[in-house]
CSV table of N, CA and C in Angstrom, one decimal:
chain,number,residue,atom,x,y,z
A,1,UNK,N,0.8,-1.2,0.0
A,1,UNK,CA,0.0,0.0,0.0
A,1,UNK,C,0.9,1.2,0.0
A,2,UNK,N,0.4,2.3,-0.7
A,2,UNK,CA,1.1,3.5,-0.8
A,2,UNK,C,0.4,4.5,0.1
A,3,UNK,N,1.2,5.4,0.8
A,3,UNK,CA,0.8,6.3,1.8
A,3,UNK,C,1.2,7.7,1.3
A,4,UNK,N,0.3,8.7,1.6
A,4,UNK,CA,0.6,10.1,1.3
A,4,UNK,C,0.6,10.8,2.7
A,5,UNK,N,1.7,11.5,3.0
A,5,UNK,CA,1.8,12.3,4.2
A,5,UNK,C,1.8,13.8,3.8
A,6,UNK,N,0.8,14.5,4.3
A,6,UNK,CA,0.6,15.9,4.0
A,6,UNK,C,0.8,16.8,5.2
A,7,UNK,N,1.9,17.5,5.3
A,7,UNK,CA,2.2,18.4,6.4
A,7,UNK,C,3.2,19.5,5.9
A,8,UNK,N,3.0,20.7,6.3
A,8,UNK,CA,3.9,21.8,5.9
A,8,UNK,C,5.2,21.9,6.6
A,9,UNK,N,5.4,21.1,7.7
A,9,UNK,CA,6.6,21.2,8.4
A,9,UNK,C,7.5,20.0,8.0
A,10,UNK,N,8.6,20.2,7.3
A,10,UNK,CA,9.5,19.1,6.8
A,10,UNK,C,9.9,18.1,7.9
A,11,UNK,N,10.2,18.5,9.1
A,11,UNK,CA,10.7,17.6,10.1
A,11,UNK,C,9.5,16.6,10.5
A,12,UNK,N,8.3,17.2,10.6
A,12,UNK,CA,7.1,16.4,11.0
A,12,UNK,C,6.8,15.4,9.8
A,13,UNK,N,6.8,16.0,8.6
A,13,UNK,CA,6.4,15.2,7.5
A,13,UNK,C,7.4,14.0,7.3
A,14,UNK,N,8.7,14.3,7.4
A,14,UNK,CA,9.7,13.3,7.2
A,14,UNK,C,9.6,12.2,8.3
A,15,UNK,N,9.4,12.7,9.5
A,15,UNK,CA,9.2,11.8,10.7
A,15,UNK,C,8.0,10.9,10.5
A,16,UNK,N,6.9,11.4,10.1
A,16,UNK,CA,5.7,10.6,9.9
A,16,UNK,C,6.0,9.6,8.8
A,17,UNK,N,6.6,10.0,7.7
A,17,UNK,CA,6.9,9.1,6.6
A,17,UNK,C,7.8,8.0,7.1
A,18,UNK,N,8.8,8.3,7.9
A,18,UNK,CA,9.8,7.3,8.3
A,18,UNK,C,9.0,6.3,9.2
A,19,UNK,N,8.2,6.8,10.2
A,19,UNK,CA,7.5,5.9,11.1
A,19,UNK,C,6.5,5.0,10.3
A,20,UNK,N,5.8,5.6,9.4
A,20,UNK,CA,4.8,4.9,8.6
A,20,UNK,C,5.4,3.8,7.8
A,21,UNK,N,6.6,4.0,7.3
A,21,UNK,CA,7.3,2.9,6.5
A,21,UNK,C,7.4,1.7,7.3
A,22,UNK,N,7.4,1.8,8.7
A,22,UNK,CA,7.5,0.6,9.5
A,22,UNK,C,6.3,-0.3,9.6
A,23,UNK,N,5.2,0.2,9.1
A,23,UNK,CA,3.9,-0.6,9.1
A,23,UNK,C,4.0,-1.7,8.1
A,24,UNK,N,3.5,-2.9,8.5
A,24,UNK,CA,3.4,-4.0,7.5
A,24,UNK,C,2.5,-3.6,6.3
A,25,UNK,N,3.0,-4.0,5.1
A,25,UNK,CA,2.2,-3.7,3.9
A,25,UNK,C,2.4,-2.4,3.3
A,26,UNK,N,3.2,-1.5,3.9
A,26,UNK,CA,3.5,-0.2,3.3
A,26,UNK,C,4.6,-0.3,2.3
A,27,UNK,N,4.3,0.0,1.0
A,27,UNK,CA,5.3,-0.2,0.0
A,27,UNK,C,6.1,1.1,-0.3
A,28,UNK,N,5.4,2.2,-0.2
A,28,UNK,CA,6.0,3.5,-0.5
A,28,UNK,C,5.2,4.6,0.2
A,29,UNK,N,6.0,5.7,0.6
A,29,UNK,CA,5.4,6.8,1.2
A,29,UNK,C,5.7,8.1,0.4
A,30,UNK,N,4.7,8.8,0.1
A,30,UNK,CA,4.9,10.1,-0.7
A,30,UNK,C,4.6,11.2,0.3
A,31,UNK,N,5.2,12.4,0.0
A,31,UNK,CA,5.1,13.5,0.9
A,31,UNK,C,4.6,14.7,0.1
A,32,UNK,N,3.8,15.5,0.8
A,32,UNK,CA,3.3,16.8,0.2
A,32,UNK,C,3.3,17.9,1.3
A,33,UNK,N,3.8,19.1,0.9
A,33,UNK,CA,3.9,20.2,1.9
A,33,UNK,C,2.7,21.1,1.9
A,34,UNK,N,1.8,21.0,0.9
A,34,UNK,CA,0.6,21.9,0.9
A,34,UNK,C,-0.5,21.2,0.1
A,35,UNK,N,-1.6,21.9,0.0
A,35,UNK,CA,-2.8,21.3,-0.6
A,35,UNK,C,-2.5,21.0,-2.1
A,36,UNK,N,-1.9,21.9,-2.8
A,36,UNK,CA,-1.6,21.7,-4.2
A,36,UNK,C,-0.8,20.5,-4.5
A,37,UNK,N,0.3,20.3,-3.7
A,37,UNK,CA,1.1,19.1,-3.8
A,37,UNK,C,0.3,17.8,-3.5
A,38,UNK,N,-0.5,17.9,-2.5
A,38,UNK,CA,-1.3,16.7,-2.1
A,38,UNK,C,-2.3,16.3,-3.2
A,39,UNK,N,-2.9,17.3,-3.8
A,39,UNK,CA,-3.9,17.0,-4.9
A,39,UNK,C,-3.1,16.5,-6.1
A,40,UNK,N,-1.9,17.1,-6.4
A,40,UNK,CA,-1.1,16.6,-7.6
A,40,UNK,C,-0.7,15.2,-7.3
A,41,UNK,N,-0.3,14.9,-6.1
A,41,UNK,CA,0.2,13.5,-5.8
A,41,UNK,C,-1.0,12.5,-6.0
A,42,UNK,N,-2.2,12.9,-5.7
A,42,UNK,CA,-3.3,12.0,-5.9
A,42,UNK,C,-3.6,11.7,-7.3
A,43,UNK,N,-3.2,12.7,-8.2
A,43,UNK,CA,-3.4,12.4,-9.6
A,43,UNK,C,-2.4,11.5,-10.2
A,44,UNK,N,-1.2,11.4,-9.6
A,44,UNK,CA,-0.1,10.5,-10.0
A,44,UNK,C,-0.1,9.1,-9.4
A,45,UNK,N,-0.6,9.1,-8.1
A,45,UNK,CA,-0.3,7.9,-7.3
A,45,UNK,C,-1.6,7.3,-6.7
A,46,UNK,N,-1.8,6.0,-6.7
A,46,UNK,CA,-2.9,5.4,-6.0
A,46,UNK,C,-2.5,5.2,-4.5
A,47,UNK,N,-3.0,6.0,-3.6
A,47,UNK,CA,-2.6,5.8,-2.2
A,47,UNK,C,-3.8,5.1,-1.5
A,48,UNK,N,-3.4,4.3,-0.5
A,48,UNK,CA,-4.4,3.6,0.3
A,48,UNK,C,-4.6,4.2,1.7
A,49,UNK,N,-3.7,5.2,2.0
A,49,UNK,CA,-3.8,5.9,3.3
A,49,UNK,C,-3.3,7.3,3.2
A,50,UNK,N,-4.0,8.3,3.8
A,50,UNK,CA,-3.5,9.7,3.8
A,50,UNK,C,-3.4,10.1,5.2
A,51,UNK,N,-2.2,10.7,5.6
A,51,UNK,CA,-2.0,11.4,6.8
A,51,UNK,C,-2.0,12.8,6.6
A,52,UNK,N,-2.9,13.6,7.2
A,52,UNK,CA,-3.1,15.0,6.9
A,52,UNK,C,-3.1,15.9,8.1
A,53,UNK,N,-2.3,16.9,8.0
A,53,UNK,CA,-2.3,18.0,9.0
A,53,UNK,C,-3.4,19.0,8.6
A,54,UNK,N,-4.2,19.4,9.5
A,54,UNK,CA,-5.3,20.3,9.2
A,54,UNK,C,-4.8,21.7,8.8
A,55,UNK,N,-3.5,22.1,9.2
A,55,UNK,CA,-3.1,23.4,8.9
A,55,UNK,C,-2.1,23.6,7.8
A,56,UNK,N,-2.3,22.8,6.7
A,56,UNK,CA,-1.4,23.0,5.6
A,56,UNK,C,-1.8,24.2,4.7
A,57,UNK,N,-0.8,24.9,4.1
A,57,UNK,CA,-1.1,26.0,3.3
A,57,UNK,C,-1.9,25.6,2.0
A,58,UNK,N,-2.8,26.5,1.6
A,58,UNK,CA,-3.5,26.4,0.3
A,58,UNK,C,-4.9,25.9,0.4
A,59,UNK,N,-5.3,25.6,1.6
A,59,UNK,CA,-6.7,25.2,1.8
A,59,UNK,C,-7.1,25.1,3.3
A,60,UNK,N,-8.4,25.3,3.6
A,60,UNK,CA,-8.9,25.1,4.9
A,60,UNK,C,-8.7,23.6,5.2
A,61,UNK,N,-8.3,23.2,6.4
A,61,UNK,CA,-8.0,21.8,6.6
A,61,UNK,C,-9.2,20.9,6.4
A,62,UNK,N,-10.4,21.3,6.8
A,62,UNK,CA,-11.6,20.4,6.7
A,62,UNK,C,-12.0,20.3,5.2
A,63,UNK,N,-11.9,21.5,4.5
A,63,UNK,CA,-12.3,21.4,3.1
A,63,UNK,C,-11.3,20.5,2.3
A,64,UNK,N,-10.0,20.6,2.7
A,64,UNK,CA,-9.0,19.7,2.0
A,64,UNK,C,-9.3,18.3,2.4
A,65,UNK,N,-9.6,18.0,3.6
A,65,UNK,CA,-10.0,16.6,4.0
A,65,UNK,C,-11.2,16.1,3.1
A,66,UNK,N,-12.2,16.9,3.0
A,66,UNK,CA,-13.3,16.5,2.1
A,66,UNK,C,-12.9,16.3,0.7
A,67,UNK,N,-12.1,17.2,0.2
A,67,UNK,CA,-11.6,17.0,-1.2
A,67,UNK,C,-10.8,15.7,-1.4
A,68,UNK,N,-9.9,15.5,-0.4
A,68,UNK,CA,-9.1,14.2,-0.5
A,68,UNK,C,-10.0,13.0,-0.4
A,69,UNK,N,-11.0,13.1,0.5
A,69,UNK,CA,-11.9,11.9,0.6
A,69,UNK,C,-12.7,11.7,-0.7
A,70,UNK,N,-13.1,12.8,-1.3
A,70,UNK,CA,-13.8,12.7,-2.6
A,70,UNK,C,-12.9,12.1,-3.7
A,71,UNK,N,-11.6,12.5,-3.7
A,71,UNK,CA,-10.7,12.0,-4.7
A,71,UNK,C,-10.3,10.5,-4.4
A,72,UNK,N,-10.3,10.1,-3.2
A,72,UNK,CA,-9.9,8.7,-2.8
A,72,UNK,C,-10.9,8.2,-1.8
A,73,UNK,N,-12.1,8.0,-2.1
A,73,UNK,CA,-13.1,7.5,-1.1
A,73,UNK,C,-12.8,6.2,-0.5
A,74,UNK,N,-12.0,5.3,-1.2
A,74,UNK,CA,-11.7,4.0,-0.7
A,74,UNK,C,-10.6,4.0,0.3
A,75,UNK,N,-9.8,5.1,0.4
A,75,UNK,CA,-8.7,5.1,1.3
A,75,UNK,C,-8.9,6.0,2.5
A,76,UNK,N,-8.6,5.6,3.6
A,76,UNK,CA,-8.9,6.4,4.8
A,76,UNK,C,-7.9,7.6,4.9
A,77,UNK,N,-8.5,8.6,5.5
A,77,UNK,CA,-7.7,9.8,5.9
A,77,UNK,C,-7.6,9.9,7.4
A,78,UNK,N,-6.4,10.1,7.9
A,78,UNK,CA,-6.1,10.2,9.3
A,78,UNK,C,-5.5,11.6,9.5
A,79,UNK,N,-6.1,12.3,10.4
A,79,UNK,CA,-5.6,13.7,10.8
A,79,UNK,C,-4.5,13.5,11.8
A,80,UNK,N,-3.4,14.2,11.6
A,80,UNK,CA,-2.3,14.3,12.5
A,80,UNK,C,-2.1,15.8,12.7
A,81,UNK,N,-2.5,16.2,13.9
A,81,UNK,CA,-2.6,17.7,14.2
A,81,UNK,C,-2.1,18.1,15.6
A,82,UNK,N,-1.5,19.3,15.7
A,82,UNK,CA,-1.1,19.8,17.0
A,82,UNK,C,-2.4,20.3,17.7
A,83,UNK,N,-3.4,20.6,17.0
A,83,UNK,CA,-4.7,21.0,17.6
A,83,UNK,C,-5.6,19.8,17.8
A,84,UNK,N,-5.8,19.4,19.0
A,84,UNK,CA,-6.6,18.2,19.3
A,84,UNK,C,-7.8,18.5,20.2
A,85,UNK,N,-8.3,19.7,20.0
A,85,UNK,CA,-9.6,20.0,20.8
A,85,UNK,C,-10.7,19.2,20.3
A,86,UNK,N,-11.7,19.1,21.2
A,86,UNK,CA,-12.9,18.2,20.8
A,86,UNK,C,-13.6,18.7,19.5
A,87,UNK,N,-13.7,20.0,19.4
A,87,UNK,CA,-14.3,20.6,18.1
A,87,UNK,C,-13.5,20.2,16.9
A,88,UNK,N,-12.2,20.2,17.0
A,88,UNK,CA,-11.4,19.8,15.8
A,88,UNK,C,-11.5,18.3,15.5
A,89,UNK,N,-11.5,17.5,16.6
A,89,UNK,CA,-11.6,16.0,16.4
A,89,UNK,C,-13.0,15.7,15.8
A,90,UNK,N,-14.1,16.2,16.4
A,90,UNK,CA,-15.4,15.8,15.8
A,90,UNK,C,-15.6,16.5,14.5
A,91,UNK,N,-15.1,17.7,14.2
A,91,UNK,CA,-15.2,18.3,12.9
A,91,UNK,C,-14.5,17.4,11.8
A,92,UNK,N,-13.3,16.9,12.2
A,92,UNK,CA,-12.6,16.0,11.2
A,92,UNK,C,-13.4,14.7,11.0
A,93,UNK,N,-13.9,14.1,12.1
A,93,UNK,CA,-14.6,12.9,11.9
A,93,UNK,C,-15.9,13.1,11.1
A,94,UNK,N,-16.6,14.2,11.4
A,94,UNK,CA,-17.8,14.5,10.6
A,94,UNK,C,-17.5,14.8,9.1
A,95,UNK,N,-16.2,15.3,8.8
A,95,UNK,CA,-15.8,15.5,7.4
A,95,UNK,C,-15.3,14.3,6.7
A,96,UNK,N,-15.2,13.2,7.5
A,96,UNK,CA,-14.8,11.9,6.8
A,96,UNK,C,-13.5,11.3,7.3
A,97,UNK,N,-12.8,11.9,8.2
A,97,UNK,CA,-11.6,11.3,8.7
A,97,UNK,C,-11.9,10.0,9.5
A,98,UNK,N,-11.0,9.1,9.4
A,98,UNK,CA,-11.2,7.8,10.0
A,98,UNK,C,-10.3,7.7,11.3
A,99,UNK,N,-9.6,8.8,11.6
A,99,UNK,CA,-8.7,8.8,12.8
A,99,UNK,C,-8.2,10.2,13.0
A,100,UNK,N,-7.9,10.4,14.2
A,100,UNK,CA,-7.3,11.7,14.6
A,100,UNK,C,-6.2,11.5,15.6
A,101,UNK,N,-5.0,11.9,15.3
A,101,UNK,CA,-3.9,11.6,16.2
A,101,UNK,C,-3.2,13.0,16.5
A,102,UNK,N,-3.0,13.2,17.8
A,102,UNK,CA,-2.3,14.4,18.3
A,102,UNK,C,-0.9,14.3,18.0
A,103,UNK,N,-0.3,15.4,17.6
A,103,UNK,CA,1.2,15.4,17.3
A,103,UNK,C,2.0,15.3,18.6
A,104,UNK,N,1.3,15.3,19.8
A,104,UNK,CA,1.9,15.1,21.0
A,104,UNK,C,2.0,13.6,21.4
A,105,UNK,N,1.4,12.8,20.5
A,105,UNK,CA,1.4,11.3,20.8
A,105,UNK,C,2.7,10.7,20.5
A,106,UNK,N,2.9,9.6,21.1
A,106,UNK,CA,4.2,8.8,20.9
A,106,UNK,C,4.1,8.1,19.6
A,107,UNK,N,5.2,7.6,19.2
A,107,UNK,CA,5.3,6.8,17.9
A,107,UNK,C,4.4,5.5,18.1
A,108,UNK,N,4.5,4.9,19.3
A,108,UNK,CA,3.7,3.7,19.5
A,108,UNK,C,2.2,4.0,19.4
A,109,UNK,N,1.7,5.1,19.9
A,109,UNK,CA,0.3,5.5,19.8
A,109,UNK,C,0.0,5.7,18.3
A,110,UNK,N,0.8,6.4,17.6
A,110,UNK,CA,0.6,6.6,16.1
A,110,UNK,C,0.5,5.3,15.4
A,111,UNK,N,1.4,4.4,15.6
A,111,UNK,CA,1.4,3.1,14.9
A,111,UNK,C,0.1,2.3,15.3
A,112,UNK,N,-0.2,2.3,16.6
A,112,UNK,CA,-1.4,1.6,17.0
A,112,UNK,C,-2.7,2.1,16.3
A,113,UNK,N,-2.8,3.5,16.3
A,113,UNK,CA,-3.9,4.1,15.7
A,113,UNK,C,-4.0,3.8,14.2
A,114,UNK,N,-2.9,3.8,13.5
A,114,UNK,CA,-2.9,3.6,12.1
A,114,UNK,C,-3.3,2.1,11.8
A,115,UNK,N,-2.8,1.2,12.7
A,115,UNK,CA,-3.2,-0.2,12.5
A,115,UNK,C,-4.7,-0.4,12.6
A,116,UNK,N,-5.3,0.3,13.6
A,116,UNK,CA,-6.8,0.2,13.8
A,116,UNK,C,-7.5,0.7,12.5
A,117,UNK,N,-7.0,1.9,12.0
A,117,UNK,CA,-7.7,2.5,10.8
A,117,UNK,C,-7.5,1.6,9.6
A,118,UNK,N,-6.3,1.1,9.4
A,118,UNK,CA,-6.1,0.2,8.3
A,118,UNK,C,-6.9,-1.1,8.4
A,119,UNK,N,-7.3,-1.5,9.6
A,119,UNK,CA,-8.1,-2.7,9.8
A,119,UNK,C,-9.6,-2.3,9.6
A,120,UNK,N,-9.9,-1.1,9.3
A,120,UNK,CA,-11.3,-0.7,9.1
A,120,UNK,C,-11.9,0.0,10.3
A,121,UNK,N,-11.2,0.3,11.3
A,121,UNK,CA,-11.7,1.0,12.5
A,121,UNK,C,-11.5,2.5,12.5
A,122,UNK,N,-11.9,3.1,13.6
A,122,UNK,CA,-11.8,4.5,13.8
A,122,UNK,C,-10.9,4.7,15.0
A,123,UNK,N,-10.0,5.7,14.9
A,123,UNK,CA,-9.1,5.9,16.1
A,123,UNK,C,-9.3,7.4,16.5
A,124,UNK,N,-9.5,7.6,17.8
A,124,UNK,CA,-9.7,8.9,18.3
A,124,UNK,C,-8.9,9.1,19.6
A,125,UNK,N,-8.5,10.3,19.9
A,125,UNK,CA,-7.7,10.6,21.1
A,125,UNK,C,-8.5,10.2,22.4
A,126,UNK,N,-7.9,9.8,23.4
A,126,UNK,CA,-8.6,9.3,24.6
A,126,UNK,C,-9.4,10.4,25.3
A,127,UNK,N,-9.0,11.7,25.2
A,127,UNK,CA,-9.8,12.7,25.9
A,127,UNK,C,-11.1,12.9,25.2
A,128,UNK,N,-11.3,12.5,24.0
A,128,UNK,CA,-12.6,12.6,23.3
A,128,UNK,C,-13.5,11.5,23.8
A,129,UNK,N,-12.9,10.3,24.0
A,129,UNK,CA,-13.7,9.2,24.5
A,129,UNK,C,-14.1,9.4,25.9
A,130,UNK,N,-13.3,10.1,26.7
A,130,UNK,CA,-13.6,10.2,28.1
A,130,UNK,C,-15.0,10.8,28.3
A,131,UNK,N,-15.5,11.6,27.4
A,131,UNK,CA,-16.9,12.1,27.6
A,131,UNK,C,-17.9,11.7,26.5
A,132,UNK,N,-17.5,10.7,25.7
A,132,UNK,CA,-18.4,10.3,24.7
A,132,UNK,C,-19.2,9.0,25.1
A,133,UNK,N,-20.4,8.9,24.6
A,133,UNK,CA,-21.1,7.7,25.0
A,133,UNK,C,-21.7,6.9,23.9
A,134,UNK,N,-21.5,7.4,22.6
A,134,UNK,CA,-22.1,6.7,21.5
A,134,UNK,C,-21.3,6.9,20.3
A,135,UNK,N,-20.6,5.9,19.8
A,135,UNK,CA,-19.8,6.1,18.6
A,135,UNK,C,-20.7,6.5,17.4
A,136,UNK,N,-21.8,5.9,17.3
A,136,UNK,CA,-22.7,6.2,16.1
A,136,UNK,C,-23.1,7.6,15.9
A,137,UNK,N,-23.2,8.4,17.0
A,137,UNK,CA,-23.7,9.8,16.9
A,137,UNK,C,-22.6,10.7,16.3
A,138,UNK,N,-21.3,10.4,16.6
A,138,UNK,CA,-20.2,11.2,16.1
A,138,UNK,C,-20.1,12.5,16.9
A,139,UNK,N,-20.8,12.6,18.0
A,139,UNK,CA,-20.7,13.8,18.9
A,139,UNK,C,-20.5,13.4,20.3
A,140,UNK,N,-19.8,14.4,21.0
A,140,UNK,CA,-19.6,14.1,22.4
A,140,UNK,C,-20.8,14.2,23.3
A,141,UNK,N,-20.9,13.4,24.3
A,141,UNK,CA,-22.0,13.4,25.2
A,141,UNK,C,-21.4,13.0,26.6
A,142,UNK,N,-22.1,13.3,27.6
A,142,UNK,CA,-21.6,12.8,28.9
A,142,UNK,C,-21.8,11.4,29.1
A,143,UNK,N,-20.9,10.7,29.8
A,143,UNK,CA,-21.0,9.3,30.1
A,143,UNK,C,-22.0,9.2,31.2
A,144,UNK,N,-23.1,8.4,31.0
A,144,UNK,CA,-24.1,8.3,32.1
A,144,UNK,C,-23.9,7.0,32.9
A,145,UNK,N,-23.1,6.1,32.4
A,145,UNK,CA,-22.8,4.9,33.2
A,145,UNK,C,-21.5,4.3,32.9
A,146,UNK,N,-20.7,3.9,33.9
A,146,UNK,CA,-19.4,3.3,33.6
A,146,UNK,C,-19.5,2.1,32.6
A,147,UNK,N,-20.5,1.3,32.7
A,147,UNK,CA,-20.6,0.2,31.8
A,147,UNK,C,-20.7,0.6,30.4
A,148,UNK,N,-21.4,1.7,30.1
A,148,UNK,CA,-21.6,2.2,28.8
A,148,UNK,C,-20.3,2.7,28.2
A,149,UNK,N,-19.5,3.4,29.0
A,149,UNK,CA,-18.2,3.9,28.6
A,149,UNK,C,-17.2,2.7,28.4
A,150,UNK,N,-17.3,1.7,29.2
A,150,UNK,CA,-16.5,0.5,29.0
A,150,UNK,C,-16.8,-0.2,27.7
A,151,UNK,N,-18.1,-0.3,27.4
A,151,UNK,CA,-18.4,-0.9,26.1
A,151,UNK,C,-17.8,-0.1,24.9
A,152,UNK,N,-17.9,1.3,25.1
A,152,UNK,CA,-17.4,2.2,24.0
A,152,UNK,C,-15.9,1.9,23.9
A,153,UNK,N,-15.2,1.9,25.1
A,153,UNK,CA,-13.7,1.7,25.0
A,153,UNK,C,-13.3,0.3,24.5
A,154,UNK,N,-14.2,-0.7,24.7
A,154,UNK,CA,-13.9,-2.0,24.2
A,154,UNK,C,-14.3,-2.2,22.7
A,155,UNK,N,-14.9,-1.3,22.1
A,155,UNK,CA,-15.4,-1.4,20.7
A,155,UNK,C,-14.2,-1.7,19.8
A,156,UNK,N,-14.4,-2.7,18.9
A,156,UNK,CA,-13.3,-3.0,18.0
A,156,UNK,C,-13.1,-1.8,16.9
A,157,UNK,N,-14.1,-0.9,16.9
A,157,UNK,CA,-14.0,0.2,15.9
A,157,UNK,C,-13.3,1.4,16.5
A,158,UNK,N,-12.9,1.4,17.8
A,158,UNK,CA,-12.3,2.5,18.4
A,158,UNK,C,-11.0,2.1,19.0
A,159,UNK,N,-10.0,3.0,18.8
A,159,UNK,CA,-8.7,2.8,19.3
A,159,UNK,C,-8.4,3.9,20.3
A,160,UNK,N,-7.8,3.6,21.4
A,160,UNK,CA,-7.4,4.6,22.3
A,160,UNK,C,-6.0,4.2,22.8
A,161,UNK,N,-5.1,5.2,23.1
A,161,UNK,CA,-3.8,4.8,23.6
A,161,UNK,C,-4.0,4.1,25.0
A,162,UNK,N,-3.1,3.2,25.3
A,162,UNK,CA,-3.2,2.4,26.5
A,162,UNK,C,-3.0,3.2,27.7
A,163,UNK,N,-4.0,3.7,28.3
A,163,UNK,CA,-3.9,4.5,29.6
A,163,UNK,C,-5.3,4.3,30.3
A,164,UNK,N,-5.3,4.5,31.6
A,164,UNK,CA,-6.6,4.3,32.2
A,164,UNK,C,-7.6,5.4,31.7
A,165,UNK,N,-8.8,4.9,31.6
A,165,UNK,CA,-9.9,5.8,31.2
A,165,UNK,C,-10.7,6.2,32.5
A,166,UNK,N,-10.7,7.4,32.8
A,166,UNK,CA,-11.3,7.8,34.1
A,166,UNK,C,-12.8,8.0,33.8
A,167,UNK,N,-13.6,7.3,34.7
A,167,UNK,CA,-15.1,7.4,34.5
A,167,UNK,C,-15.7,8.1,35.7
A,168,UNK,N,-16.8,8.8,35.5
A,168,UNK,CA,-17.4,9.5,36.6
A,168,UNK,C,-18.1,8.5,37.6
A,169,UNK,N,-18.1,8.9,38.8
A,169,UNK,CA,-18.7,8.0,39.8
A,169,UNK,C,-20.2,7.9,39.6
A,170,UNK,N,-20.7,6.6,39.7
A,170,UNK,CA,-22.2,6.4,39.7
A,170,UNK,C,-22.8,7.2,40.8
A,171,UNK,N,-24.1,7.6,40.7
A,171,UNK,CA,-24.8,8.3,41.8
A,171,UNK,C,-24.6,7.5,43.1
A,172,UNK,N,-24.3,8.2,44.2
A,172,UNK,CA,-24.2,7.6,45.5
A,172,UNK,C,-22.8,7.1,45.8
A,173,UNK,N,-21.9,7.2,44.9
A,173,UNK,CA,-20.5,6.7,45.2
A,173,UNK,C,-19.6,7.9,45.2
A,174,UNK,N,-18.6,7.8,46.1
A,174,UNK,CA,-17.7,9.0,46.3
A,174,UNK,C,-16.7,9.2,45.2
A,175,UNK,N,-16.2,8.1,44.6
A,175,UNK,CA,-15.1,8.3,43.6
A,175,UNK,C,-15.5,7.5,42.3
A,176,UNK,N,-14.8,7.9,41.2
A,176,UNK,CA,-15.0,7.2,40.0
A,176,UNK,C,-14.3,5.9,39.9
A,177,UNK,N,-14.7,5.0,38.9
A,177,UNK,CA,-14.0,3.8,38.7
A,177,UNK,C,-13.0,4.0,37.5
A,178,UNK,N,-12.1,3.1,37.4
A,178,UNK,CA,-11.1,3.2,36.3
A,178,UNK,C,-11.2,1.9,35.6
A,179,UNK,N,-11.0,1.9,34.3
A,179,UNK,CA,-10.9,0.7,33.5
A,179,UNK,C,-9.8,0.9,32.5
A,180,UNK,N,-9.2,-0.1,32.0
A,180,UNK,CA,-8.1,0.0,31.0
A,180,UNK,C,-8.7,0.3,29.7
A,181,UNK,N,-8.2,1.3,29.0
A,181,UNK,CA,-8.7,1.7,27.7
A,181,UNK,C,-7.9,1.0,26.7
């Protein structure tokens, strides 16, 4: 499979390309520094995965995401961004991203998230899952029961970095429970 890495910072782009080459089944990684280069690359190359920074020059990040998804609907787009606020994550998922990875993440988290996406799943940062209760809605909601959050965390379609997921205390209890995410 061929991968396209789209980021305007050469060090980040080259690092992502180097790490991505370590995934099984990756034959070649192409790089683009802006929207025009990304679109030109898609005209030349059949890519099976796109890693996209939302802040590349030449286009609004979400509109570029939608354009890339239209050009390659069969290949997932994963956002790799320094901005990982809930609005950015859900905006990207609503626009068609299959994953969102913070640039603060470790290489191990990046690789785990990409493996989930390549297997057909969705990968989201853990802070988004902490307050979400339904994958199908695509929007954050408060967790109303620890069991529901645990089901969400255990879903094969969702990846979270391996760290404890803090759950709110059920009514009448003084402290929250923790489960492995």
